[in-house]
Structures are given as C-alpha cells and as structure tokens.
mmCIF file of C-alpha atoms and ligand atoms in Angstrom:
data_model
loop_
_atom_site.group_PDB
_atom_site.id
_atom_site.type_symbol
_atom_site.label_atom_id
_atom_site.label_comp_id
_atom_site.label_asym_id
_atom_site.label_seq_id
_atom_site.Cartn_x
_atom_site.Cartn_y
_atom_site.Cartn_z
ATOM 1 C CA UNK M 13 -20.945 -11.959 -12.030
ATOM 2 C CA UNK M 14 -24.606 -11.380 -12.516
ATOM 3 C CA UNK M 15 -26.332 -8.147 -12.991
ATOM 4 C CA UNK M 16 -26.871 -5.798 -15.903
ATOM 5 C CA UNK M 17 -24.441 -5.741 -18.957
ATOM 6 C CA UNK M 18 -21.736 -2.926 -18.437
ATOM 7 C CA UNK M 19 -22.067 0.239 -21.235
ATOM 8 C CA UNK M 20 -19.324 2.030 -22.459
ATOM 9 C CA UNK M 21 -20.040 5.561 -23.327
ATOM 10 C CA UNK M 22 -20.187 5.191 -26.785
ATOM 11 C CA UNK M 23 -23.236 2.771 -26.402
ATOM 12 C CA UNK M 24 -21.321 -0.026 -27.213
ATOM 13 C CA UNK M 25 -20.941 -2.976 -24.327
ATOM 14 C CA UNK M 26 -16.926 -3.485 -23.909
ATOM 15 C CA UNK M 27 -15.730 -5.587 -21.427
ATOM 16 C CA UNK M 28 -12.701 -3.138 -20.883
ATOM 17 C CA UNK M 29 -14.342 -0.274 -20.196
ATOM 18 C CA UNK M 30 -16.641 -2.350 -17.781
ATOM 19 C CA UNK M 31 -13.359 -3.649 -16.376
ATOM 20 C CA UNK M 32 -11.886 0.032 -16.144
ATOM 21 C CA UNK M 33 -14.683 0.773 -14.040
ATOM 22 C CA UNK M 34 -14.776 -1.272 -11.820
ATOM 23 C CA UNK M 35 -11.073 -0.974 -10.505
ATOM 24 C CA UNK M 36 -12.003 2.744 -10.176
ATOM 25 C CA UNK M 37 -14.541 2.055 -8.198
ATOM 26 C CA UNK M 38 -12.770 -0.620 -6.219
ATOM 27 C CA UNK M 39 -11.854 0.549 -2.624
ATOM 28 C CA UNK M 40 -8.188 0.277 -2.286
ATOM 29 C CA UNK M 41 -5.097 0.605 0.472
ATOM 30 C CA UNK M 42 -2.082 1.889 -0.795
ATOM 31 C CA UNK M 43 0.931 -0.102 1.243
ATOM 32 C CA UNK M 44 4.355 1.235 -0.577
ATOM 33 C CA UNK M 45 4.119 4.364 -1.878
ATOM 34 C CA UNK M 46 7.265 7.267 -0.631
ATOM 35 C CA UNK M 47 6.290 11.072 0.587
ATOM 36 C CA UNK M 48 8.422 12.635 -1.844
ATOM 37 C CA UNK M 49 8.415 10.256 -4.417
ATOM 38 C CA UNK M 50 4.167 10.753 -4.361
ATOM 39 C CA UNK M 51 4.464 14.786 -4.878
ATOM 40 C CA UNK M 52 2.335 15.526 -8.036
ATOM 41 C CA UNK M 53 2.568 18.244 -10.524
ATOM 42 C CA UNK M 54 -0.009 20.552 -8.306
ATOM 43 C CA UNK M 55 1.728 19.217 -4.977
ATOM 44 C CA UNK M 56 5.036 20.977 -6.639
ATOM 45 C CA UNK M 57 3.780 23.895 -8.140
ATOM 46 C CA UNK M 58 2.724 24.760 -4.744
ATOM 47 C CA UNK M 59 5.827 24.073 -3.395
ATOM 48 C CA UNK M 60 8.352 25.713 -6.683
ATOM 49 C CA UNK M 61 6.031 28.701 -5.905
ATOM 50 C CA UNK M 62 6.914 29.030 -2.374
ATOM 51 C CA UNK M 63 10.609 28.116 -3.001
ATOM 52 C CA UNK M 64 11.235 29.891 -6.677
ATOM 53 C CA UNK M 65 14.467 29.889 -6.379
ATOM 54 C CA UNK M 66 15.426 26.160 -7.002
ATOM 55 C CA UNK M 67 15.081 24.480 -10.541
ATOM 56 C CA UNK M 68 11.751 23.194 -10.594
ATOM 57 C CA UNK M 69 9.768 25.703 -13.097
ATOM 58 C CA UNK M 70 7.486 27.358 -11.377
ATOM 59 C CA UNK M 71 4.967 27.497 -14.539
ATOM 60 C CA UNK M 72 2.465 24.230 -14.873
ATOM 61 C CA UNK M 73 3.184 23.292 -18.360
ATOM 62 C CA UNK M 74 7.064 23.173 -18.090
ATOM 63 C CA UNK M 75 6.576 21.408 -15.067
ATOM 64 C CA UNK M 76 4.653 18.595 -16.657
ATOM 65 C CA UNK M 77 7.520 18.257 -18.983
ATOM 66 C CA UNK M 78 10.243 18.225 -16.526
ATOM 67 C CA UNK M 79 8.031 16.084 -14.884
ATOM 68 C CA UNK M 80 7.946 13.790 -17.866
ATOM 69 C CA UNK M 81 9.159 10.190 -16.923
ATOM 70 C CA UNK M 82 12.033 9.480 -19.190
ATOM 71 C CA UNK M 83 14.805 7.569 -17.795
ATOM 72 C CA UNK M 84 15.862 6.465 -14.694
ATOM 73 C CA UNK M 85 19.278 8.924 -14.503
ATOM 74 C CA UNK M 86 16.151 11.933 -15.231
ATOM 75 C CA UNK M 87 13.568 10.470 -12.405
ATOM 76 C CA UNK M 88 16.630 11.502 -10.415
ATOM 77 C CA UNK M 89 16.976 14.617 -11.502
ATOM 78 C CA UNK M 90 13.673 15.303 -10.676
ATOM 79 C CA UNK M 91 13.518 13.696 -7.299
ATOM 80 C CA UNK M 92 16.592 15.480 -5.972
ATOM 81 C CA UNK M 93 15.070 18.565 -7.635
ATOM 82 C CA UNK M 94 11.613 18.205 -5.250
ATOM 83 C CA UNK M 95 13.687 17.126 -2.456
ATOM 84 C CA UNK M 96 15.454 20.539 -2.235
ATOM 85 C CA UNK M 97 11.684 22.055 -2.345
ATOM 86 C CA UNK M 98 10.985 20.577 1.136
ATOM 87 C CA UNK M 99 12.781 22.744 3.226
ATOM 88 C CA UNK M 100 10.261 23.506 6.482
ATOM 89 C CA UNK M 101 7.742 21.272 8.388
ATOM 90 C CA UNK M 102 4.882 23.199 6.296
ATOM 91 C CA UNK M 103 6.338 21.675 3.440
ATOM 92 C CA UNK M 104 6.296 18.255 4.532
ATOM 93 C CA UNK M 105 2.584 18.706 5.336
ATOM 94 C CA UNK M 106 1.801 20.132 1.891
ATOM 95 C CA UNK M 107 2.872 17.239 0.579
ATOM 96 C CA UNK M 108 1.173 14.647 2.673
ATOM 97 C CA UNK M 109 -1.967 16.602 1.967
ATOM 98 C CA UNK M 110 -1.121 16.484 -1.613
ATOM 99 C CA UNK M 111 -0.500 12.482 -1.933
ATOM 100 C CA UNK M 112 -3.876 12.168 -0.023
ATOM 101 C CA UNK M 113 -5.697 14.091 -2.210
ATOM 102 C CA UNK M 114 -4.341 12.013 -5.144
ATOM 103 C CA UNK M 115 -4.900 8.540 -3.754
ATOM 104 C CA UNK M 116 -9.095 9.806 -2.216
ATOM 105 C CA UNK M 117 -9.680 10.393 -6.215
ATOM 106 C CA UNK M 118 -8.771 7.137 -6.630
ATOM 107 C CA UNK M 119 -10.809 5.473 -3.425
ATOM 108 C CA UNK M 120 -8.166 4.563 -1.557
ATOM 109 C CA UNK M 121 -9.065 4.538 1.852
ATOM 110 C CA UNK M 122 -5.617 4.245 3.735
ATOM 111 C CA UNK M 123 -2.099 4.737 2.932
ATOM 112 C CA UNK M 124 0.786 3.565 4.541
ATOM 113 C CA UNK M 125 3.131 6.296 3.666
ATOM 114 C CA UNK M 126 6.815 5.870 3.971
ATOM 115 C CA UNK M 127 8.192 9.453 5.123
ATOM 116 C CA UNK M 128 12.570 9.670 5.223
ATOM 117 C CA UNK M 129 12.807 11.551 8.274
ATOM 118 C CA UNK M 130 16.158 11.767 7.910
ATOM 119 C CA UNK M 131 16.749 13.891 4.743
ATOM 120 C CA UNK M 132 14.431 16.492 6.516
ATOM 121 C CA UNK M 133 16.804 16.211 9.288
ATOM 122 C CA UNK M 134 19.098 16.423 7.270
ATOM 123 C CA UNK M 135 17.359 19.603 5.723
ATOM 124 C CA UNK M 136 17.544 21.557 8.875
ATOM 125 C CA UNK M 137 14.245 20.784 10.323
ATOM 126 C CA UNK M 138 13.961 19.702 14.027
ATOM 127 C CA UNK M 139 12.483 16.423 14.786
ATOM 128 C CA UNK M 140 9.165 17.745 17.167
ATOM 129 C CA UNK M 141 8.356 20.430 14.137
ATOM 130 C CA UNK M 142 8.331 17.455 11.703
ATOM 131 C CA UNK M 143 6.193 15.270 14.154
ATOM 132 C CA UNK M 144 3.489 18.061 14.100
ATOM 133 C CA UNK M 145 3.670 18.703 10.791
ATOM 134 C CA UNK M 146 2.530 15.051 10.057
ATOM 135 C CA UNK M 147 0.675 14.730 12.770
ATOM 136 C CA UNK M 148 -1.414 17.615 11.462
ATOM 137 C CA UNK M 149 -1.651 16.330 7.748
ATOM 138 C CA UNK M 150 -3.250 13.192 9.437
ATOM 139 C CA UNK M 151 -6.125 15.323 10.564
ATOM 140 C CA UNK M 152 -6.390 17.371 7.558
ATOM 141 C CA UNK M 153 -6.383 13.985 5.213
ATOM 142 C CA UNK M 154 -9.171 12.291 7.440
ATOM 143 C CA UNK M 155 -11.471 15.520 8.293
ATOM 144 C CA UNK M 156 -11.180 17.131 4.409
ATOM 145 C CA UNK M 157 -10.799 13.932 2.660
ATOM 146 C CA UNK M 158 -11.583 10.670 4.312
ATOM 147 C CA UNK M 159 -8.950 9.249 3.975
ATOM 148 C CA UNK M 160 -6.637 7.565 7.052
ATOM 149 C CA UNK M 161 -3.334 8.119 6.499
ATOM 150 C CA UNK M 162 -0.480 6.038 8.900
ATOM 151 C CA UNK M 163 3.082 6.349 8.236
ATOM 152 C CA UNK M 164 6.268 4.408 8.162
ATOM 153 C CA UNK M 165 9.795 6.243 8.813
ATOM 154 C CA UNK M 166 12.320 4.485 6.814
ATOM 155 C CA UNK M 167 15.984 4.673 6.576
ATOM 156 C CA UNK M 168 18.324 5.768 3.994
ATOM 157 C CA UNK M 169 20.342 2.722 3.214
ATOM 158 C CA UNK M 170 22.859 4.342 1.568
ATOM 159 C CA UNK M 171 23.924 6.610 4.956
ATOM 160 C CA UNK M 172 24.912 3.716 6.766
ATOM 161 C CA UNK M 173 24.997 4.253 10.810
ATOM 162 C CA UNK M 174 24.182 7.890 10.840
ATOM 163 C CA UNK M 175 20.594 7.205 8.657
ATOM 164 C CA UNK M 176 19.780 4.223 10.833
ATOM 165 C CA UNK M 177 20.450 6.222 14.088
ATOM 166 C CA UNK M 178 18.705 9.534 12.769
ATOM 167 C CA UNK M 179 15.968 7.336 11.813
ATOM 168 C CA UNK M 180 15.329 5.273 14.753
ATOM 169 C CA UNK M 181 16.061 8.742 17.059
ATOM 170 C CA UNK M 182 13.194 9.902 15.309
ATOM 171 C CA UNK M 183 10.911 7.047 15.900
ATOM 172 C CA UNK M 184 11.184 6.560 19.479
ATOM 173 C CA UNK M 185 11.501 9.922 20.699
ATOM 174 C CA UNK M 186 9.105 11.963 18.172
ATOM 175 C CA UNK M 187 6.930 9.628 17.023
ATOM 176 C CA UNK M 188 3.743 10.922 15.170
ATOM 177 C CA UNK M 189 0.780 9.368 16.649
ATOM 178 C CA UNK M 190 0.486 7.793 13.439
ATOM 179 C CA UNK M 191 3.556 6.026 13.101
ATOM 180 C CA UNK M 192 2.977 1.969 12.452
ATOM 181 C CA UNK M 193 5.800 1.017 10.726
ATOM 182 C CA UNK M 194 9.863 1.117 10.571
ATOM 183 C CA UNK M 195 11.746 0.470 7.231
ATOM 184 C CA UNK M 196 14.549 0.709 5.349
ATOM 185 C CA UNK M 197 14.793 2.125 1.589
ATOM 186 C CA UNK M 198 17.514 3.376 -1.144
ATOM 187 C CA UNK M 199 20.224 1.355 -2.485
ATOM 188 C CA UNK M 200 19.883 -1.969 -1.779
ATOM 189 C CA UNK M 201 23.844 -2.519 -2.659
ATOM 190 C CA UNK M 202 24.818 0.103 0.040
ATOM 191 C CA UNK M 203 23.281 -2.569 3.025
ATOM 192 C CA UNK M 204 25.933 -4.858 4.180
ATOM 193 C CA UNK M 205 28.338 -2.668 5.294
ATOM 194 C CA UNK M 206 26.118 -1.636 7.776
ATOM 195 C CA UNK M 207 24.000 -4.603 8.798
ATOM 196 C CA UNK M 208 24.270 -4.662 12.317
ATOM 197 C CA UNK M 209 23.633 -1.257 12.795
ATOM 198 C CA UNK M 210 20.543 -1.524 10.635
ATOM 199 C CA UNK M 211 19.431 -5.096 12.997
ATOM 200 C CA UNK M 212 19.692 -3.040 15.965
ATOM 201 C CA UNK M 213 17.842 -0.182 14.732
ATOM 202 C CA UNK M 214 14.982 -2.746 13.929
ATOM 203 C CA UNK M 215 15.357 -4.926 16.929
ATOM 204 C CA UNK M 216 15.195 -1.158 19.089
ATOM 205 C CA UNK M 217 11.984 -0.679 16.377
ATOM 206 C CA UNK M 218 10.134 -3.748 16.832
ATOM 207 C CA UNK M 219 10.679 -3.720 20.844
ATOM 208 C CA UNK M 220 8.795 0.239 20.851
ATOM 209 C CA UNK M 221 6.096 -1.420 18.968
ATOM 210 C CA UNK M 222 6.556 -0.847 15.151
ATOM 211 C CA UNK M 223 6.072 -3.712 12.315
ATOM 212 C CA UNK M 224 9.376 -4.609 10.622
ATOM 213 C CA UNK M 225 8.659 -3.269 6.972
ATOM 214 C CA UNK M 226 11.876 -2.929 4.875
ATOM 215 C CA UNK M 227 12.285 -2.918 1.236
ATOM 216 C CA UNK M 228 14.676 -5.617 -0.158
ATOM 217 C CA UNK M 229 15.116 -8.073 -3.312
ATOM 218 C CA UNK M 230 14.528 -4.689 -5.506
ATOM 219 C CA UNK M 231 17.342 -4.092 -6.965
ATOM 220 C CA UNK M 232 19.571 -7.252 -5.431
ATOM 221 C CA UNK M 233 19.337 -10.523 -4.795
ATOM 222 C CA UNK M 234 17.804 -13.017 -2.840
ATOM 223 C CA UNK M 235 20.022 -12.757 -0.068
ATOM 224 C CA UNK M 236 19.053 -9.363 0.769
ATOM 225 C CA UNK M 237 15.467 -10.485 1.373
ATOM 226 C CA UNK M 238 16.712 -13.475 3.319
ATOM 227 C CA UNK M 239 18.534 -10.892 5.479
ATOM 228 C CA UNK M 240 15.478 -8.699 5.852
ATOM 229 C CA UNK M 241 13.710 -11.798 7.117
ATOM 230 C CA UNK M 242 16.327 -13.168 9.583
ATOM 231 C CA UNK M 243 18.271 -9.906 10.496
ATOM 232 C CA UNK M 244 15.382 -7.494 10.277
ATOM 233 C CA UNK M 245 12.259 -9.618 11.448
ATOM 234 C CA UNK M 246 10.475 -8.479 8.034
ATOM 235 C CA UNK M 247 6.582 -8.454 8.789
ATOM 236 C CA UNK M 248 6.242 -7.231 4.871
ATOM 237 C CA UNK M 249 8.549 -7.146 2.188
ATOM 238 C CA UNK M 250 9.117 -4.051 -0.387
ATOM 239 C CA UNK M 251 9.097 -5.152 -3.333
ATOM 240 C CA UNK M 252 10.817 -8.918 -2.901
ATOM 241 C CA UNK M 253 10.730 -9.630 -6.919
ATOM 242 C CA UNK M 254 14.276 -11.351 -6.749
ATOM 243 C CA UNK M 255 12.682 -13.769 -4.489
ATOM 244 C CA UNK M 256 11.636 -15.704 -7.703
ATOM 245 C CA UNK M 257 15.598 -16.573 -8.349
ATOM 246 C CA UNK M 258 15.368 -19.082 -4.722
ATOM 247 C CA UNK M 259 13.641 -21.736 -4.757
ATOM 248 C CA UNK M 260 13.848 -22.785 -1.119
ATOM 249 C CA UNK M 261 13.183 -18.696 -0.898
ATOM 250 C CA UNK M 262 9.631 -19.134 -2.733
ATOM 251 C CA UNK M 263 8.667 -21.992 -0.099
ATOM 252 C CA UNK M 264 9.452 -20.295 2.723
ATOM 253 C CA UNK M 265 7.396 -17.023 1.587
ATOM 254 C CA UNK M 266 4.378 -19.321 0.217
ATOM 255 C CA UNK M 267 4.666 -21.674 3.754
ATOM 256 C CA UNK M 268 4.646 -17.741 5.854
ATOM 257 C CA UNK M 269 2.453 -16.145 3.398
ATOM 258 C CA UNK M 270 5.165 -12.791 4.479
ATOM 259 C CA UNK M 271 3.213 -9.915 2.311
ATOM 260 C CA UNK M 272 4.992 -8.363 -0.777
ATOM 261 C CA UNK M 273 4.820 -5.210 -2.003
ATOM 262 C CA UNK M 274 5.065 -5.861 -6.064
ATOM 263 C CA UNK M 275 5.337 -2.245 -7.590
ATOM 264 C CA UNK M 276 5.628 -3.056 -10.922
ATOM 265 C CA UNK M 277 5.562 0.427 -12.995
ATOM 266 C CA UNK M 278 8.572 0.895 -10.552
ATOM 267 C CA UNK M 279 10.966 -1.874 -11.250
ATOM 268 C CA UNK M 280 10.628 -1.060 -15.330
ATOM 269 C CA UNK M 281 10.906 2.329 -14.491
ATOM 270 C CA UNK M 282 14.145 1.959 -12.410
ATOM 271 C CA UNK M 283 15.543 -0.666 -14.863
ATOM 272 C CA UNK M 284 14.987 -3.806 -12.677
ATOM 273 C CA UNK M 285 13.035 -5.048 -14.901
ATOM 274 C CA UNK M 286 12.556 -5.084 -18.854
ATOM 275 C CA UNK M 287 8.940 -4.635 -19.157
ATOM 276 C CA UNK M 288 5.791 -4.725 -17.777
ATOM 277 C CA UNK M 289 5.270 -7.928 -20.081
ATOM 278 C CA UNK M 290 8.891 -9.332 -18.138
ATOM 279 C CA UNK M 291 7.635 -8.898 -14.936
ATOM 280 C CA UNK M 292 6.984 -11.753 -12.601
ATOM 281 C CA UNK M 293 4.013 -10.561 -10.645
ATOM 282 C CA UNK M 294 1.535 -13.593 -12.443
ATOM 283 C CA UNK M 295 4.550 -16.350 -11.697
ATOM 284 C CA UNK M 296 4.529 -14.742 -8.012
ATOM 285 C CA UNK M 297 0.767 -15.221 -7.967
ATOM 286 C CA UNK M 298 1.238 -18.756 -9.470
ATOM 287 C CA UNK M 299 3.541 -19.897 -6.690
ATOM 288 C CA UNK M 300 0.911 -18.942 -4.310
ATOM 289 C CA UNK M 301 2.668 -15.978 -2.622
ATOM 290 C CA UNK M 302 0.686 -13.404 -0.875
ATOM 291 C CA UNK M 303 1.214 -10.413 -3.429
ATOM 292 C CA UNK M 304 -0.148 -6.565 -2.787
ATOM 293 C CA UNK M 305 -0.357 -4.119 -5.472
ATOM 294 C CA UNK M 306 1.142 -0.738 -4.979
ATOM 295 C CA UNK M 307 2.821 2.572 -6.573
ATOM 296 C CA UNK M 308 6.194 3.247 -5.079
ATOM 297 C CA UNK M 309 6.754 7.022 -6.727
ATOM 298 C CA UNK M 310 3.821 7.402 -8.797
ATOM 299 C CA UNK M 311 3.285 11.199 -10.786
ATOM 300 C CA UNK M 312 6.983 10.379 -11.085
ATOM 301 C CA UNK M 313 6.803 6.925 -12.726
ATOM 302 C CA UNK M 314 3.524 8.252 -14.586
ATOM 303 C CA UNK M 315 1.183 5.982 -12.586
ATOM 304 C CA UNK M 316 -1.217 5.789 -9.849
ATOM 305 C CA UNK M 317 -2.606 2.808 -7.906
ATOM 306 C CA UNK M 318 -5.357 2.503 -10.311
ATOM 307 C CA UNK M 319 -3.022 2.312 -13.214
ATOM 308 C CA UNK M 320 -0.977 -0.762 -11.248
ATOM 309 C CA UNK M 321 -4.362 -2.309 -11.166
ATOM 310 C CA UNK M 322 -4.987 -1.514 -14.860
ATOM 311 C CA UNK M 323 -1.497 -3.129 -15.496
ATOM 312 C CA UNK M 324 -2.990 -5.832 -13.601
ATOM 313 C CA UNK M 325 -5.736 -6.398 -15.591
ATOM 314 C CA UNK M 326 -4.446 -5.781 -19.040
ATOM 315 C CA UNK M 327 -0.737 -6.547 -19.001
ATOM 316 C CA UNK M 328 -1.221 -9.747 -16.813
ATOM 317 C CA UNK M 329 -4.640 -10.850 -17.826
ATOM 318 C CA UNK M 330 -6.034 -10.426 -14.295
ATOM 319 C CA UNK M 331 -9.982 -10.949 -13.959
ATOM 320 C CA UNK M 332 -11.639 -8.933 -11.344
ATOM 321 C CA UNK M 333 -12.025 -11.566 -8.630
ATOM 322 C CA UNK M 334 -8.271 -11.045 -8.804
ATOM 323 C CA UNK M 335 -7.785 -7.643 -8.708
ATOM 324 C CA UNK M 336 -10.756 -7.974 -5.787
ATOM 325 C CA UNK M 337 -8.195 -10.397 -4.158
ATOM 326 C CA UNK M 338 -5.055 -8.019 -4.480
ATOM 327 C CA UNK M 339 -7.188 -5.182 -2.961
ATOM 328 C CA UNK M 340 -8.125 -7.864 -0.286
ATOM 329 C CA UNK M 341 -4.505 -8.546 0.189
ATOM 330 C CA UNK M 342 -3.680 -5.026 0.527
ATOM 331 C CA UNK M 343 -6.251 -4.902 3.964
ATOM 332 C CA UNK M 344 -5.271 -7.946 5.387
ATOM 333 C CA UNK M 345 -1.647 -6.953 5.438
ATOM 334 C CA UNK M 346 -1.974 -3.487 6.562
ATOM 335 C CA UNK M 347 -2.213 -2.265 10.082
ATOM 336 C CA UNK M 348 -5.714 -1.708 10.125
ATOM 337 C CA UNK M 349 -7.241 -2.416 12.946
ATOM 338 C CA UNK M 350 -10.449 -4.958 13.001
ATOM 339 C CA UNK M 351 -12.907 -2.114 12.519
ATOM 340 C CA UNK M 352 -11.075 -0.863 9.683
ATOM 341 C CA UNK M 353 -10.516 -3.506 8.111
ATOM 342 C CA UNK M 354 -14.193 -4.875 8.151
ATOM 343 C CA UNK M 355 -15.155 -1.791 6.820
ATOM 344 C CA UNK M 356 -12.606 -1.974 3.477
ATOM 345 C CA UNK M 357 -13.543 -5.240 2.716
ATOM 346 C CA UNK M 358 -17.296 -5.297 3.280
ATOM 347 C CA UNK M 359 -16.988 -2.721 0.558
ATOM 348 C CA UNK M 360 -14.632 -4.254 -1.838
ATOM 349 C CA UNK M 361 -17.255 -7.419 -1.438
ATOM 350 C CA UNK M 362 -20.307 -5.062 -2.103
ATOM 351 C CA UNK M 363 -18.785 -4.300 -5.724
ATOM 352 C CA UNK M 364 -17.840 -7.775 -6.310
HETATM 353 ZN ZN1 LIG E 491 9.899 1.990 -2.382
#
C-alpha cells in the first residue's frame, strides 16, 4: 500500500502498531456474537445494581475479577450468574444497548445479535413485552449510536421440543421488526434426540421468511454440520471448525462457499480447541472456504471483535488485505440489504 509511513507514538515507525491501527479503524459487522454472552462489566453493573440481590458484586472492581476469564466450568458461573440479572423486558434492552455501545467503539456498523428468547420466557417475561423491548433497543442503537442492530432468535439445544417450540412461537407470532435470522445454540451433543422437532421448527422458520443460521461442528463432529446443512437448510454456519475432519465436507463448503462463523477466542476458551496457535482458521482459509471473523461471548472470553482481528493478524500472520477480506466476508454474508452493504464496503475499500 502506498502512502505515508505509519508512526507509532513513540516516534518510532512499527509495522504493528501501523497494523493495530488500521483494524481499529477498519469498519466491521459482527455476525455471531450472543445477548447475554456480550454483557460487559458496565452493562452488569447496571444491571447487579438494579437486581442486588443475586451474586454478581455490585462494586466495579470485584466485578472485573469475577468477571475474570479463567476456565470454562467459571465462564459458567458467570453466565448463569448474568442470566439471573435479566429478569424484565427493560433488562433485555439494557443489554442490547450495552453490546451496541461496545461494538460502535470498535466501528462496527451492524450486528447480527443472537437473542435466546426462550430463557426470558422462561424468566417470566411475556413474549409482546420482549418484542418491544428489542424493538426499542433497535432505535436507541441506530439514533444514539449508529449502529444497525438485526437479531437472530435461537434455540436452546439442550431443551429439546419445548426450546424449539418456545422459540419458533416467538418468531412467528412476536417477531421484532428486526428479526432476520433463526438458529439454534447450546450443546451441540444434546441435538439428535430432537432432530425432527428442530427441522420443523426451521422448515416453519425459513417458510415465514428467516435465513437458516444454526451453530454446529463446535463442539461435535462433522455430522452435526452435515445435519445443519441437509436437515436445517443452513444459509451460515456457527462456528463449523470440525468441518476440517471431512474431506468430502471441505468440498462441499468450498464448491457452496456456505459462510462460517470462526470464533476463535471462543473455541480455546470453551476447550475445543488447544490454542490460538492450534486453531485451524489459516488451514480453513487455505482450503478456500468462505470464513467470517467474529466474538461469540466477548467481555466474557476477554475479547472483542477487534481483538479476533488482532488474533488474526498476529497469531495467524494475516496481512491487511486479509483482514480487509474477512471484514468483506462479514458484509457479503450478512443480511444487509444492497444499500447497506455498498455503504460497508465502499468504506472498508477507502482504508485499504
Ligand atoms: Zn455462539
């Protein structure tokens, strides 16, 4: 790239801190990334405050070290912990407002944010009241922060019948305005069980309109991902990592160019993988398989989006035409629509 030599602020020209700089600046859609899972440390404090009574300290530096990632048996902890903060619709909007703050300070222009609609069900909280709530966040994000925020409801694998029914109740009757997307998260193992009720409540997803986007080949094997694809009508994968273990699975993603959603703080995080070093994003790449870069549950994994992209960069050696081409990805497999997408791109090309 031509142009003027980057500075660091020491006065010295490093190519790092050039490199650092740029993916801040780079304009960037966030694809994979969970409602809860996205609540930062000022996101709960304004939530423990509201709801002292639960075990989430309600003072910001023990918070930061409860918040502390350590393991994956304490990332629990902490997630069930915020999960019993969200107990009213208000809540639910407090924290979309609070992941859109987070990702606008890191110029991400749209999310595709994966709400459970069930475990607020679940918490008491009727379906309209939870439409409004995140139908109102929507405005708030875009009017106070610029930043478009749609939303995929996904179900709770792990509650079989009663999460895909709760889930795809949701969807069709009370959809927010916003809603592009249907999915399916949580234990991967808990799936077959329950398959056809899960195919139906796609099929009954994809007829009302809504892009097939479940997670699978996390934490199992290739099979599940083949199932997503044939039983589910997959438009995107979640994550999809096991993929690499199937040959003839590798074709068919690199002949359909199906969009993956490579998280990969996440899978070392949650044990899937060994390291960041391990991890088979650059082999993924070098098959020729459309990859997108994303966050999954960041303050809780200690990342962002601009720390996948820095993991990018200086874990797996990616230049910046690279990292320009994940953002690209990201666009081209969102649900943008044309004007949108022009927009994100014209500006990711204006940095190049
Ligand atoms: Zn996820």
């Amino acid at each position: 790239m031509a142009g003027p030599v980057p500075v660091s602020f020491a006065g010295v020209p490093t190519e790092t801190t050039s490199l650092a700089a740029f993916i801040d600046a780079l304009p960037k859609v966030e694809l994979h990334v969970h409602l809860v899972g996205s609540a930062s440390v000022p996101t709960v404090l304004e939530l423990a405050r509201r709801h002292p009574d639960g075990p989430v300290p309600v003072d910001e530096r023990e918070l930061r070290a409860f918040y502390a990632f350590r393991d994956f048996p304490h990332f629990a902890e902490v997630y069930e912990a915020v999960s019993g903060l969200v107990r009213t619709p208000e809540d639910v909007g407090t924290l979309v407002f609070g992941v859109a703050r987070d990702l606008a300070a890191q110029n991400v222009r749209y999310v595709e944010l994966t709400v459970t609609p069930y475990t607020h069900q679940r918490a008491g909280m009727p379906m309209p009241a939870i439409t409004e709530a995140l139908d109102h966040a929507v405005r708030e994000a875009r009017d106070r922060l610029g930043v478009r925020v749609a939303y995929v409801f996904d179900i709770p694998g792990e509650f079989g019948a009663a999460g895909a029914r709760g889930t795809i109740d949701h969807a069709l009757a009370h959809p927010p305005e916003a809603l592009v997307g249907f999915g399916i998260g949580g234990i991967e193992q808990c799936r077959p069980p329950h398959r056809d009720a899960f195919r139906d409540a796609f099929a009954a997803a994809r007829a009302a309109g809504l892009r097939s986007l479940p997670h699978a080949g996390e934490m199992t094997g290739p099979e599940t991902i083949w199932e997503a694809i044939e039983g589910l009508g997959a438009e995107r994968i979640g994550h999809g990592i096991s993929c690499m273990d199937d040959p003839r699975l590798i074709a068919h993603l690199r002949e359909t160019q199906l969009p993956l959603e490579v998280c990969p703080t996440s899978n070392v995080c949650t044990g899937q993988i060994a390291d960041l070093a391990a991890h088979p994003l650059p082999r993924m790449l070098e098959e020729g398989l459309f990859v997108t870069l994303n966050s999954d549950d960041p303050p809780m994994f200690d990342t962002t989006l601009t720390g996948e992209y820095r993991v990018a960069a200086e874990v797996f050696g990616l230049d910046r035409a690279a990292l320009a081409a994940l953002a690209r990805n990201a666009v081209i497999a969102s649900s943008l629509d044309d004007a949108g997408r022009k927009a994100i791109t014209g500006e990711i090309n204006a940095l190049l």
